[in-house]
C-alpha positions as CSV (number, residue, x, y, z in Angstrom):
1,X,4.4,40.6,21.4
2,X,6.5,37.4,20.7
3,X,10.0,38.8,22.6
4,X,8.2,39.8,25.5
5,X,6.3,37.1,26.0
6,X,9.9,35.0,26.3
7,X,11.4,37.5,28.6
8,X,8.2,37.3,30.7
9,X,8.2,33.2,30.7
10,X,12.2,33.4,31.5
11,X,11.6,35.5,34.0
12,X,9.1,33.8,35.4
13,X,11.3,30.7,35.2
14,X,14.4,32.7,37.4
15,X,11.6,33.8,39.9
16,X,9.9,30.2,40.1
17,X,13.7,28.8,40.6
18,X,14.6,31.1,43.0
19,X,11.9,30.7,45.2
20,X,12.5,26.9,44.6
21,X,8.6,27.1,43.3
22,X,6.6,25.1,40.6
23,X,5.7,27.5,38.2
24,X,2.5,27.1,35.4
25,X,1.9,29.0,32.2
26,X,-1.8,29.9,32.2
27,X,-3.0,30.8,28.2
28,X,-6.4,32.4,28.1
29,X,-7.6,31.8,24.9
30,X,-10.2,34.1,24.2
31,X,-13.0,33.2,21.0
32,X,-11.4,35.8,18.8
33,X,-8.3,33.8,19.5
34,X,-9.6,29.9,17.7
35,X,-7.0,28.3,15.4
36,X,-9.1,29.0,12.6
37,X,-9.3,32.8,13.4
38,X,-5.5,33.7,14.5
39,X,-2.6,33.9,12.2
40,X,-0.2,31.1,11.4
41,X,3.1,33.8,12.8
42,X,0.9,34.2,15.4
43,X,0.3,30.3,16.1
44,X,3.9,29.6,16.2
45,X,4.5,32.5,18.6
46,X,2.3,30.8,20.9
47,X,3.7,27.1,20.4
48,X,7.3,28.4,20.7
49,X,6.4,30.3,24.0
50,X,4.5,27.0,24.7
51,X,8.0,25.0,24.1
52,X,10.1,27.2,26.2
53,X,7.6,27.3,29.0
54,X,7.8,23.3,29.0
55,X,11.6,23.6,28.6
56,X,12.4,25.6,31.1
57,X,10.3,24.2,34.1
58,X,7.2,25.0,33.6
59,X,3.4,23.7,33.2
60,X,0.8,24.6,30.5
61,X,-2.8,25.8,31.5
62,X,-4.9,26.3,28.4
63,X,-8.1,27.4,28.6
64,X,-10.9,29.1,26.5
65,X,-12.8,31.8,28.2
66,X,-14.3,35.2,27.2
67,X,-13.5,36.6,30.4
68,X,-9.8,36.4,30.7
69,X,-9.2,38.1,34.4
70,X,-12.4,35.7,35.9
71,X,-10.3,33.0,34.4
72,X,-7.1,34.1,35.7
73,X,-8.2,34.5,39.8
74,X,-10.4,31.5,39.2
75,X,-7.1,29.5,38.1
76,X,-5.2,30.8,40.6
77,X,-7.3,30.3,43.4
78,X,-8.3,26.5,42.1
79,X,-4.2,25.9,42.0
80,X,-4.0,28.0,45.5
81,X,-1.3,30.4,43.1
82,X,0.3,33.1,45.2
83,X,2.0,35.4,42.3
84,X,0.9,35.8,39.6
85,X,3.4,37.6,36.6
86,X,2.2,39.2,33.9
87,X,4.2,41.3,31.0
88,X,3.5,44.7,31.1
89,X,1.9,46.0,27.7
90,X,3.3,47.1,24.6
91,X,0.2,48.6,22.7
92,X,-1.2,51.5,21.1
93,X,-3.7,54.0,22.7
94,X,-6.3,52.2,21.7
95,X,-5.3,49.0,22.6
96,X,-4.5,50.3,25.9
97,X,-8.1,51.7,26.9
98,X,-9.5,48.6,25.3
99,X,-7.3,46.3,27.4
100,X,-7.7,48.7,30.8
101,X,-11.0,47.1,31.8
102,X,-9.6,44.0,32.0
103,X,-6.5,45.2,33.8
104,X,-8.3,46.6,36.3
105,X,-11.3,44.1,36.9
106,X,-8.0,41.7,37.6
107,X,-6.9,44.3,40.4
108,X,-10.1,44.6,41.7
109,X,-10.5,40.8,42.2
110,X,-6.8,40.6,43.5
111,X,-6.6,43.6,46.0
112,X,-9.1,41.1,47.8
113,X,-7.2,38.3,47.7
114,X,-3.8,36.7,49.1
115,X,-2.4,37.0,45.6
116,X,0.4,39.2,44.8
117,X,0.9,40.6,41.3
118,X,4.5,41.1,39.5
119,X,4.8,43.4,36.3
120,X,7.7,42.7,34.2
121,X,9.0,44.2,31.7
């Protein structure tokens, strides 16, 4: 969700800045996600978010992974990240139960760690 995704990142930016904190981006770009796979609306979303990220204080982590909460904890523990924010989701039923797994294999990993996890809305 394009407006979401830019109230999460300015958010993000306000926490970050209050906190006096550096603050990175982290884009999991999973294989269903390639270039040659994802729209062109879709593409610009992403370099827009990208842009304002970079604008507004922040660093880019891309990375391509299948496994998008591994990849999250093992970013944040490699960068020694102690919040992590994340928007909360705007999807159908199906969507939801698809996306659940991953949700909660990212809670699992966390409730072990020092990390602390922010929803926003």
């Amino acid at each position: 969700n394009a407006q979401t995704s830019k109230n999460v990142i300015r958010k993000t930016a306000r926490l970050a800045s209050y906190y006096n904190s550096p603050w990175v981006l982290l884009y999991v770009q999973t294989p269903k996600e390639s270039m040659d796979k994802i729209a062109l609306d879709k593409q610009r979303h992403l370099i827009n978010n990208f842009k304002l990220a970079t604008e507004l204080g922040g660093e880019i982590i891309r990375v391509e992974s299948a496994h998008v909460s591994r990849t999250i904890m093992e970013v944040a523990e490699q960068r020694q990240i102690t919040t992590i924010c994340i928007g909360k989701p705007h999807m159908s039923l199906f969507k939801v139960i698809l996306a659940t797994n991953i949700f909660n294999q990212l809670l699992k990993k966390l409730s072990v760690s020092e990390i602390d996890l922010v929803i926003l809305s």
